[in-house]
Amino acid sequence: MLTFLGFAMIATFLVLIMLKKMSPIAALVLIPALFCVFAGKGAHLGDYVIDGVGKLAPTAAMLMFAIVYFGVMIDVGLFDPIVRGILRFCKADPMRVVVGTAVLAAIVSLDGDGSTTFMITVSAMYPLYKRLGLSLVVMTGVAATANGVMNTLPWGGPTARAATALKLDAADIFVPMIPALAVGLLFVFVLAYVLGVKERRRVGMLVLPGQVEREPAEEELVPAAPVASGASASASASAPAPARASAPAPAEGGAVSSVEGPGSAAGLALASASASASASAAHGSGEAPASEEGFQGLDPHRPTLRPRLYWFNAGLTIALLTAMIMELLPIPVLFLLGAALALTVNFPHMPDQKARIAAHADNVLNVAGMVFAAAVFTGVLTGTGMVKHMADWLVGAIPEGMGPHMALVTGLLSLPLTYFMSNDGFYFGVLPVLAEAGAAHGVSPLEIARASLVGQALHMSSPLVPAVYVLVGMAKVEFGEHTRFTVKWAALTSLVVLAAGMLFGII
């Protein structure tokens, strides 16, 4: 009964959010509460929720102060050189933008923290996607999948959990997996290239001033309305511009598409590598550009820049990430201290500090709300025993003849189980059972542990992962849209890692 209710609860949640019938926060709270009553344990709902909140409170605190810290670092210009470098690489080419997203997410993922990766990646890439009219779900999907592959680093969490649960050395699990994970990451880059080419065909190639491109044939152009001098980029982007005779298709996720041509308004906007022209034009006209949803970009002239403190901020960030990797202090404490120090040094005046906190309050509230709502979901799943019954049912459904192939079975099960369960639940609750079943057929616990890592590419888009709400929140993408787009590619990436592991004899 609990097995059926567990699967039904998860399916109901996913269907409702993907069909946009409920908001994620409402679904995370109301659906588990209803199924808790169905399970006959409504009287214990309060205990389950408090238990879930207690377990996720450190994560909520970490995300809150991480958003403030990296928000301040973005405000003061720490990541502006990264944005400029990406602009030089991308050259207004949608394919390069999408590939750049995957590369940037993979590099930043070396710190082992998903929320940090998503904050930096979205902050750097969001301006380009908006200006080029690219699909924002492509950005979130590529970033989440790349981060999922890199999440297997020993300090990222899953490898350490597998080592602890099976009493193994983390290096013995991770190091042999490097070739398979490298193949998985290469597949993500290839996927980004394919999606980028698809976006290029949809929106066309934009041209920056100074770039040489063939003159488009007369029949390829449609008449364009004149753009007033000094008009904002976002305002003019909504006006007719030189384009192909066939208009580009709408973006997935509802992004507004751009057009091709040397005189393209979007191309002119991107040439500044920022939204400063847009901001000044909007200021002069007395209104904000509606099409940008309040987006201002990384304005190189914003008053919050602190160029004289650049190396202090860089050193502080490196020290913070080093302390995270070395586990000198709990991560929430590190981000709390880092945020307080960054605010105090960069904005010594109280009104400025309050303004910076207020500027990032929207993201903080959204993410913290999602985490505490997810605590209701996980609390009910765990407290009622649904998750244990689901795991036992899945393990019990494995045919006896598959015993010698338990590593393969573990790899396949890691996809749905790490998506529907927390990493703690899977690695400490299910993995030991799978390892014991494998040992009975002569399968090494090391192979079981390595196979358990392949589902991480899919896990990073799970509704139970707090960091994914940072990603979709900052990118202004509906969680349901992100799920519909990403799950298939993330699952395929996980299967590629599994296949590579088996091919190389690792699993």
Coordinates of C-alpha atoms in Angstrom, one line a residue:
M1 CA 0.0 0.0 0.0
L2 CA 2.8 2.5 1.0
T3 CA 4.7 1.5 -2.2
F4 CA 1.7 2.4 -4.4
L5 CA 1.1 5.6 -2.5
G6 CA 4.7 6.7 -2.7
F7 CA 4.8 6.2 -6.5
A8 CA 1.4 7.8 -6.9
M9 CA 2.5 10.9 -4.8
I10 CA 5.6 11.4 -6.9
A11 CA 3.7 10.9 -10.2
T12 CA 0.9 13.3 -9.1
F13 CA 3.5 16.0 -8.1
L14 CA 5.4 15.7 -11.4
V15 CA 2.2 15.7 -13.6
L16 CA 0.7 18.8 -11.8
I17 CA 3.9 20.9 -12.1
M18 CA 4.6 19.9 -15.7
L19 CA 1.1 20.7 -16.7
K20 CA 1.4 24.0 -14.7
K21 CA -1.7 23.2 -12.7
M22 CA 0.1 24.1 -9.4
S23 CA 3.2 26.0 -8.5
P24 CA 6.1 23.9 -7.2
I25 CA 5.9 25.3 -3.7
A26 CA 2.1 24.6 -3.4
A27 CA 2.6 21.1 -4.9
L28 CA 5.5 20.3 -2.6
V29 CA 3.4 21.1 0.4
L30 CA -0.2 20.1 -0.4
I31 CA 0.3 16.8 -2.3
P32 CA 2.4 15.1 0.4
A33 CA 0.0 16.4 3.1
L34 CA -2.9 14.8 1.2
F35 CA -1.1 11.5 0.7
C36 CA 0.0 11.4 4.3
V37 CA -3.7 11.5 5.2
F38 CA -4.4 8.8 2.6
A39 CA -1.7 6.6 4.3
G40 CA -3.6 6.9 7.6
K41 CA -0.8 8.9 9.2
G42 CA -2.3 12.4 9.1
A43 CA -1.9 12.7 12.9
H44 CA 1.9 12.5 12.5
L45 CA 2.1 15.1 9.6
G46 CA 3.5 17.7 12.0
D47 CA 6.3 15.5 13.2
Y48 CA 7.2 14.5 9.7
V49 CA 7.4 18.1 8.5
I50 CA 9.4 19.3 11.5
D51 CA 11.8 16.4 11.0
G52 CA 12.1 17.2 7.3
V53 CA 12.6 20.9 8.0
G54 CA 15.3 20.1 10.6
K55 CA 17.3 18.1 8.1
L56 CA 17.0 20.7 5.3
A57 CA 17.5 23.8 7.5
P58 CA 21.3 23.8 7.0
T59 CA 20.8 23.5 3.3
A60 CA 18.4 26.4 3.3
A61 CA 20.8 28.5 5.3
M62 CA 23.7 27.7 3.0
L63 CA 21.7 28.7 -0.1
M64 CA 20.4 31.9 1.5
F65 CA 23.9 33.1 2.3
A66 CA 25.5 31.7 -0.8
I67 CA 23.0 33.7 -2.9
V68 CA 23.9 36.9 -0.9
Y69 CA 27.6 36.2 -1.2
F70 CA 27.7 35.5 -4.9
G71 CA 25.2 38.2 -5.6
V72 CA 27.5 40.7 -4.0
M73 CA 30.5 39.3 -5.9
I74 CA 28.5 39.7 -9.1
D75 CA 27.5 43.3 -8.1
V76 CA 31.1 44.3 -7.4
G77 CA 32.4 42.9 -10.7
L78 CA 34.3 39.7 -9.7
F79 CA 32.9 37.7 -12.7
D80 CA 32.9 40.5 -15.3
P81 CA 36.1 39.2 -16.9
I82 CA 34.5 35.8 -17.3
V83 CA 31.5 37.4 -19.0
R84 CA 33.8 39.4 -21.3
G85 CA 35.8 36.2 -22.1
I86 CA 32.6 34.3 -23.0
L87 CA 31.5 37.2 -25.2
R88 CA 34.7 37.1 -27.1
F89 CA 34.4 33.3 -27.5
C90 CA 30.7 33.3 -28.4
K91 CA 30.8 36.1 -31.0
A92 CA 27.0 36.2 -31.1
D93 CA 26.9 32.6 -32.3
P94 CA 24.1 30.7 -30.6
M95 CA 26.0 27.4 -31.0
R96 CA 29.0 28.9 -29.2
V97 CA 26.8 30.3 -26.5
V98 CA 25.3 27.0 -25.7
V99 CA 28.6 25.2 -25.8
G100 CA 30.1 28.0 -23.6
T101 CA 27.3 27.3 -21.1
A102 CA 28.3 23.7 -20.8
V103 CA 32.0 24.5 -20.5
L104 CA 31.5 27.2 -17.9
A105 CA 29.1 25.0 -15.8
A106 CA 31.6 22.1 -15.9
I107 CA 34.5 24.4 -14.9
V108 CA 32.7 26.1 -12.0
S109 CA 31.4 22.7 -10.9
L110 CA 34.9 21.9 -9.7
D111 CA 34.0 23.6 -6.4
G112 CA 31.6 20.7 -5.7
D113 CA 28.6 22.9 -5.0
G114 CA 25.6 23.0 -7.4
S115 CA 24.1 26.2 -6.2
T116 CA 27.4 28.1 -6.6
T117 CA 27.7 26.6 -10.1
F118 CA 24.2 27.7 -11.2
M119 CA 24.5 31.2 -9.7
I120 CA 27.8 31.9 -11.6
T121 CA 26.7 30.2 -14.8
V122 CA 23.3 31.9 -15.0
S123 CA 24.7 35.3 -14.1
A124 CA 27.3 35.1 -16.9
M125 CA 25.1 33.5 -19.6
Y126 CA 21.7 35.0 -18.9
P127 CA 22.5 38.3 -20.7
L128 CA 23.6 36.5 -23.9
Y129 CA 20.5 34.2 -24.0
K130 CA 18.2 37.2 -23.5
R131 CA 19.9 39.4 -26.1
L132 CA 20.1 36.6 -28.7
G133 CA 16.6 35.4 -27.9
L134 CA 17.8 31.9 -27.2
S135 CA 15.7 29.3 -25.2
L136 CA 16.4 29.7 -21.5
V137 CA 15.5 26.0 -20.9
V138 CA 18.4 25.1 -23.1
M139 CA 20.6 27.0 -20.7
T140 CA 19.2 25.4 -17.6
G141 CA 19.2 22.0 -19.1
V142 CA 22.8 22.1 -20.3
A143 CA 24.0 23.6 -17.1
A144 CA 22.2 21.1 -14.9
T145 CA 23.4 18.1 -16.9
A146 CA 27.0 19.3 -17.0
N147 CA 26.9 19.9 -13.3
G148 CA 25.4 16.5 -12.7
V149 CA 28.3 14.7 -14.3
M150 CA 30.8 16.8 -12.3
N151 CA 28.8 16.3 -9.1
T152 CA 30.6 12.9 -8.8
L153 CA 33.8 14.6 -7.7
P154 CA 34.9 13.2 -4.3
W155 CA 34.1 16.4 -2.5
G156 CA 30.8 16.8 -4.4
G157 CA 28.8 14.5 -2.1
P158 CA 27.7 11.2 -3.9
T159 CA 31.2 9.6 -4.0
A160 CA 31.8 10.4 -0.3
R161 CA 28.3 9.0 0.6
A162 CA 29.0 5.8 -1.4
A163 CA 32.4 5.4 0.3
T164 CA 30.9 5.9 3.7
A165 CA 27.9 3.6 3.2
L166 CA 30.1 0.7 1.9
K167 CA 33.2 1.5 4.0
L168 CA 35.4 2.0 1.0
D169 CA 38.0 4.6 0.0
A170 CA 36.6 7.5 -2.1
A171 CA 39.7 7.5 -4.3
D172 CA 39.2 3.8 -5.1
I173 CA 35.7 4.6 -6.3
F174 CA 36.3 7.8 -8.2
V175 CA 39.7 7.5 -9.9
P176 CA 38.8 4.4 -12.0
M177 CA 35.5 6.2 -13.0
I178 CA 37.3 9.2 -14.6
P179 CA 37.4 7.8 -18.1
A180 CA 33.7 7.0 -18.1
L181 CA 32.9 10.4 -16.5
A182 CA 35.1 12.1 -19.2
V183 CA 33.0 10.3 -21.9
G184 CA 29.8 11.6 -20.2
L185 CA 31.2 15.1 -20.1
L186 CA 32.2 14.9 -23.7
F187 CA 28.7 13.8 -24.5
V188 CA 27.3 16.9 -22.7
F189 CA 29.5 19.1 -24.9
V190 CA 28.3 17.3 -28.0
L191 CA 24.7 17.6 -26.8
A192 CA 25.4 21.4 -26.2
Y193 CA 26.8 21.6 -29.8
V194 CA 23.7 19.9 -31.3
L195 CA 21.3 22.1 -29.3
G196 CA 23.3 25.2 -30.2
V197 CA 23.1 24.4 -33.9
K198 CA 19.4 23.9 -33.5
E199 CA 19.1 27.3 -31.8
R200 CA 21.3 28.9 -34.5
R201 CA 18.9 27.6 -37.2
R202 CA 16.0 29.0 -35.2
V203 CA 17.2 32.5 -34.4
G204 CA 19.9 32.9 -37.1
M205 CA 23.5 34.3 -36.7
L206 CA 23.7 37.8 -35.3
V207 CA 26.6 40.1 -36.3
L208 CA 28.6 42.3 -34.0
P209 CA 30.0 45.6 -35.2
G210 CA 33.5 45.0 -36.6
Q211 CA 32.7 41.5 -37.7
V212 CA 32.9 40.8 -41.4
E213 CA 30.0 38.9 -42.9
R214 CA 28.6 38.5 -46.4
E215 CA 26.0 41.0 -47.5
P216 CA 22.6 39.3 -47.4
A217 CA 20.9 38.9 -50.7
E218 CA 18.1 41.3 -51.4
E219 CA 15.5 38.6 -51.5
E220 CA 16.6 37.3 -48.1
L221 CA 15.6 40.5 -46.3
V222 CA 12.2 41.9 -45.4
P223 CA 11.7 45.6 -44.9
A224 CA 12.8 46.9 -41.5
A225 CA 11.4 49.8 -39.6
P226 CA 13.9 52.5 -38.8
V227 CA 15.3 52.5 -35.3
A228 CA 15.6 55.8 -33.5
S229 CA 19.1 56.8 -32.5
G230 CA 19.7 56.1 -28.8
A231 CA 16.8 53.7 -28.5
S232 CA 17.2 51.0 -25.9
A233 CA 18.4 47.6 -27.1
S234 CA 15.5 45.8 -25.5
A235 CA 12.9 48.2 -26.9
S236 CA 14.3 48.1 -30.4
A237 CA 14.6 44.4 -30.3
S238 CA 10.8 44.2 -30.2
A239 CA 10.6 46.4 -33.4
P240 CA 10.9 44.9 -36.9
A241 CA 14.5 44.3 -37.9
P242 CA 16.4 42.9 -40.9
A243 CA 15.6 39.2 -40.9
R244 CA 15.4 36.1 -43.0
A245 CA 12.3 35.8 -45.1
S246 CA 11.1 32.9 -42.9
A247 CA 10.7 34.0 -39.3
P248 CA 12.4 32.0 -36.6
A249 CA 10.3 29.6 -34.6
P250 CA 9.4 30.5 -31.0
A251 CA 12.0 29.4 -28.4
E252 CA 11.4 26.6 -26.0
G253 CA 10.5 28.0 -22.7
G254 CA 8.9 31.1 -24.2
A255 CA 12.0 33.1 -25.1
V256 CA 11.6 35.8 -27.6
S257 CA 13.5 35.0 -30.8
S258 CA 16.0 37.3 -32.5
V259 CA 16.8 37.8 -36.2
E260 CA 19.8 37.9 -38.4
G261 CA 21.4 40.8 -40.2
P262 CA 24.1 43.4 -39.7
G263 CA 21.5 46.0 -38.7
S264 CA 19.8 43.7 -36.2
A265 CA 18.8 45.5 -33.1
A266 CA 19.7 42.5 -31.0
G267 CA 23.1 42.4 -32.7
L268 CA 23.7 46.0 -31.9
A269 CA 22.6 45.4 -28.3
L270 CA 25.1 42.5 -27.9
A271 CA 27.9 44.6 -29.3
S272 CA 28.1 46.6 -26.0
A273 CA 28.6 43.3 -24.1
S274 CA 26.2 44.7 -21.5
A275 CA 22.8 46.3 -21.0
S276 CA 24.2 49.8 -20.2
A277 CA 22.8 51.3 -23.4
S278 CA 19.4 49.8 -22.6
A279 CA 19.5 51.0 -19.1
S280 CA 20.4 54.6 -20.0
A281 CA 17.8 54.7 -22.7
A282 CA 15.1 53.4 -20.4
H283 CA 16.2 56.0 -17.8
G284 CA 15.9 58.7 -20.4
S285 CA 12.5 57.7 -21.5
G286 CA 11.3 57.3 -18.0
E287 CA 10.3 53.6 -18.4
A288 CA 11.9 50.2 -18.1
P289 CA 12.0 47.9 -21.1
A290 CA 9.1 45.6 -20.6
S291 CA 10.5 42.8 -22.8
E292 CA 13.5 42.3 -20.5
E293 CA 11.4 41.4 -17.4
G294 CA 13.4 43.8 -15.3
F295 CA 16.8 42.4 -16.5
Q296 CA 19.6 44.9 -16.4
G297 CA 22.6 42.7 -17.4
L298 CA 26.2 43.1 -16.2
D299 CA 26.5 46.9 -16.8
P300 CA 30.2 47.8 -16.9
H301 CA 29.3 51.2 -15.4
R302 CA 27.1 50.1 -12.5
P303 CA 27.7 52.0 -9.3
T304 CA 28.2 48.8 -7.3
L305 CA 31.5 48.0 -9.0
R306 CA 34.6 47.8 -6.7
P307 CA 37.6 47.5 -9.1
R308 CA 40.1 48.5 -6.3
L309 CA 38.8 45.5 -4.2
Y310 CA 38.9 43.0 -7.1
W311 CA 41.9 41.0 -5.8
F312 CA 40.5 41.0 -2.2
N313 CA 37.2 39.6 -3.5
A314 CA 39.0 37.1 -5.7
G315 CA 41.1 36.0 -2.8
L316 CA 38.1 35.8 -0.5
T317 CA 36.2 33.6 -3.0
I318 CA 39.2 31.3 -3.5
A319 CA 39.7 31.0 0.3
L320 CA 36.0 30.2 0.7
L321 CA 35.9 27.5 -1.9
T322 CA 39.2 26.0 -0.6
A323 CA 37.7 25.9 2.9
M324 CA 34.6 24.2 1.5
I325 CA 36.6 21.5 -0.3
M326 CA 38.8 20.9 2.8
E327 CA 35.7 20.9 5.0
L328 CA 37.3 23.3 7.5
L329 CA 33.9 24.5 8.7
P330 CA 30.3 23.5 7.8
I331 CA 29.3 25.0 4.4
P332 CA 26.4 27.1 5.8
V333 CA 28.8 28.7 8.4
L334 CA 31.4 29.4 5.7
F335 CA 28.9 31.2 3.5
L336 CA 27.4 33.1 6.4
L337 CA 30.9 34.4 7.4
G338 CA 31.8 35.1 3.7
A339 CA 28.6 37.0 3.1
A340 CA 29.0 39.1 6.2
L341 CA 32.7 39.9 5.4
A342 CA 31.9 40.7 1.7
L343 CA 29.1 43.1 2.6
T344 CA 31.2 44.8 5.3
V345 CA 34.3 45.3 3.2
N346 CA 32.6 46.2 -0.2
F347 CA 29.8 48.3 1.3
P348 CA 30.9 49.8 4.6
H349 CA 27.8 52.1 4.8
M350 CA 24.6 50.6 6.2
P351 CA 22.3 52.0 3.5
D352 CA 24.4 50.4 0.8
Q353 CA 24.4 47.0 2.7
K354 CA 20.6 47.1 3.1
A355 CA 20.3 48.0 -0.6
R356 CA 22.4 44.9 -1.7
I357 CA 20.5 42.6 0.6
A358 CA 17.2 43.9 -0.7
A359 CA 18.4 43.5 -4.3
H360 CA 18.9 39.8 -3.7
A361 CA 16.0 39.2 -1.4
D362 CA 13.7 37.9 -4.2
N363 CA 16.0 35.0 -5.0
V364 CA 16.7 34.3 -1.4
L365 CA 13.0 34.1 -0.6
N366 CA 12.1 31.9 -3.6
V367 CA 14.9 29.4 -3.0
A368 CA 14.4 29.2 0.8
G369 CA 10.7 28.8 0.3
M370 CA 11.3 25.9 -2.2
V371 CA 13.7 24.2 0.2
F372 CA 11.3 24.3 3.2
A373 CA 8.5 23.2 0.9
A374 CA 10.6 20.3 -0.2
A375 CA 11.2 19.5 3.4
V376 CA 7.4 18.6 3.6
F377 CA 7.8 16.3 0.6
T378 CA 10.8 14.5 1.9
G379 CA 9.6 14.4 5.5
V380 CA 6.4 12.7 4.4
L381 CA 8.2 10.3 2.1
T382 CA 10.6 9.2 4.8
G383 CA 8.4 9.5 7.8
T384 CA 5.6 7.4 6.5
G385 CA 8.0 4.7 5.3
M386 CA 7.0 5.2 1.6
V387 CA 10.6 5.6 0.4
K388 CA 11.7 2.4 2.2
H389 CA 8.9 0.4 0.8
M390 CA 9.5 1.8 -2.7
A391 CA 13.2 0.9 -2.5
D392 CA 12.5 -2.6 -1.1
W393 CA 10.0 -3.2 -3.9
L394 CA 12.4 -2.2 -6.6
V395 CA 15.2 -4.3 -5.2
G396 CA 12.9 -7.3 -4.7
A397 CA 11.7 -7.0 -8.3
I398 CA 15.2 -7.8 -9.6
P399 CA 15.2 -11.3 -11.2
E400 CA 17.4 -13.9 -9.5
G401 CA 19.2 -14.4 -12.8
M402 CA 20.5 -10.8 -12.7
G403 CA 22.5 -11.4 -9.6
P404 CA 25.9 -11.6 -11.4
H405 CA 25.0 -8.3 -13.2
M406 CA 24.2 -6.3 -10.1
A407 CA 26.6 -3.5 -11.1
L408 CA 24.6 -3.0 -14.2
V409 CA 21.3 -3.2 -12.3
T410 CA 22.6 -0.7 -9.7
G411 CA 23.6 1.7 -12.5
L412 CA 20.1 1.5 -14.1
L413 CA 18.3 1.8 -10.7
S414 CA 20.4 4.8 -9.8
L415 CA 18.6 6.9 -12.4
P416 CA 15.0 6.7 -11.0
L417 CA 16.1 6.2 -7.4
T418 CA 18.4 9.3 -7.2
Y419 CA 15.7 11.3 -9.0
F420 CA 12.9 10.4 -6.7
M421 CA 15.0 10.1 -3.5
S422 CA 17.6 12.3 -1.8
N423 CA 21.2 11.2 -2.2
D424 CA 21.2 10.3 1.6
G425 CA 18.2 8.1 1.2
F426 CA 19.7 6.2 -1.8
Y427 CA 23.3 5.9 -0.7
F428 CA 22.6 5.0 3.0
G429 CA 19.3 3.2 2.5
V430 CA 19.4 1.4 -0.8
L431 CA 23.0 1.0 -1.8
P432 CA 24.0 -1.3 1.0
V433 CA 21.1 -3.6 0.1
L434 CA 22.3 -3.7 -3.5
A435 CA 25.9 -4.2 -2.5
E436 CA 24.9 -7.1 -0.3
A437 CA 22.9 -8.7 -3.1
G438 CA 25.9 -8.2 -5.4
A439 CA 28.3 -9.7 -2.9
A440 CA 26.2 -12.9 -2.8
H441 CA 27.0 -13.3 -6.5
G442 CA 30.6 -12.3 -6.4
V443 CA 30.2 -8.7 -7.5
S444 CA 32.7 -6.4 -5.8
P445 CA 31.3 -3.5 -3.7
L446 CA 33.6 -1.2 -5.6
E447 CA 31.8 -2.0 -8.8
I448 CA 28.4 -1.4 -7.1
A449 CA 29.7 1.9 -5.7
R450 CA 31.0 3.1 -9.1
A451 CA 27.7 2.1 -10.8
S452 CA 25.7 4.1 -8.2
L453 CA 27.3 7.3 -9.5
V454 CA 26.0 7.2 -13.0
G455 CA 22.5 8.6 -12.2
Q456 CA 23.9 11.9 -10.9
A457 CA 23.4 13.7 -14.2
L458 CA 19.6 13.1 -13.8
H459 CA 19.7 13.6 -10.0
M460 CA 20.7 17.3 -10.4
S461 CA 17.3 18.1 -12.0
S462 CA 15.3 16.3 -9.3
P463 CA 12.6 18.3 -7.5
L464 CA 14.3 17.2 -4.3
V465 CA 17.6 19.0 -5.1
P466 CA 17.5 22.5 -3.6
A467 CA 20.1 23.8 -6.1
V468 CA 17.8 23.3 -9.1
Y469 CA 15.5 26.0 -7.7
V470 CA 18.4 28.4 -7.7
L471 CA 18.9 27.5 -11.4
V472 CA 15.3 27.9 -12.6
G473 CA 14.7 30.9 -10.3
M474 CA 17.6 33.0 -11.5
A475 CA 16.9 31.9 -15.1
K476 CA 13.2 32.8 -14.8
V477 CA 12.2 29.3 -16.1
E478 CA 9.2 27.3 -14.9
F479 CA 10.4 24.2 -13.1
G480 CA 7.9 22.1 -15.1
E481 CA 9.4 23.4 -18.4
H482 CA 12.9 22.7 -17.2
T483 CA 11.8 19.1 -16.2
R484 CA 10.2 18.4 -19.5
F485 CA 13.2 19.5 -21.5
T486 CA 16.0 18.2 -19.3
V487 CA 15.0 14.8 -18.0
K488 CA 15.4 13.0 -21.4
W489 CA 18.9 14.5 -22.0
A490 CA 20.1 13.9 -18.5
A491 CA 18.9 10.3 -18.5
L492 CA 20.6 9.7 -21.8
T493 CA 23.9 11.2 -20.4
S494 CA 23.7 8.9 -17.4
L495 CA 23.2 5.9 -19.7
V496 CA 26.3 7.0 -21.8
V497 CA 28.3 7.1 -18.6
L498 CA 27.1 3.6 -17.7
A499 CA 27.8 2.3 -21.1
A500 CA 31.3 3.8 -21.1
G501 CA 32.0 2.3 -17.6
M502 CA 31.0 -1.2 -18.8
L503 CA 33.0 -0.8 -22.1
F504 CA 36.1 0.2 -20.2
G505 CA 35.6 -2.6 -17.7
I506 CA 35.2 -0.2 -14.8
I507 CA 31.7 -1.4 -13.9

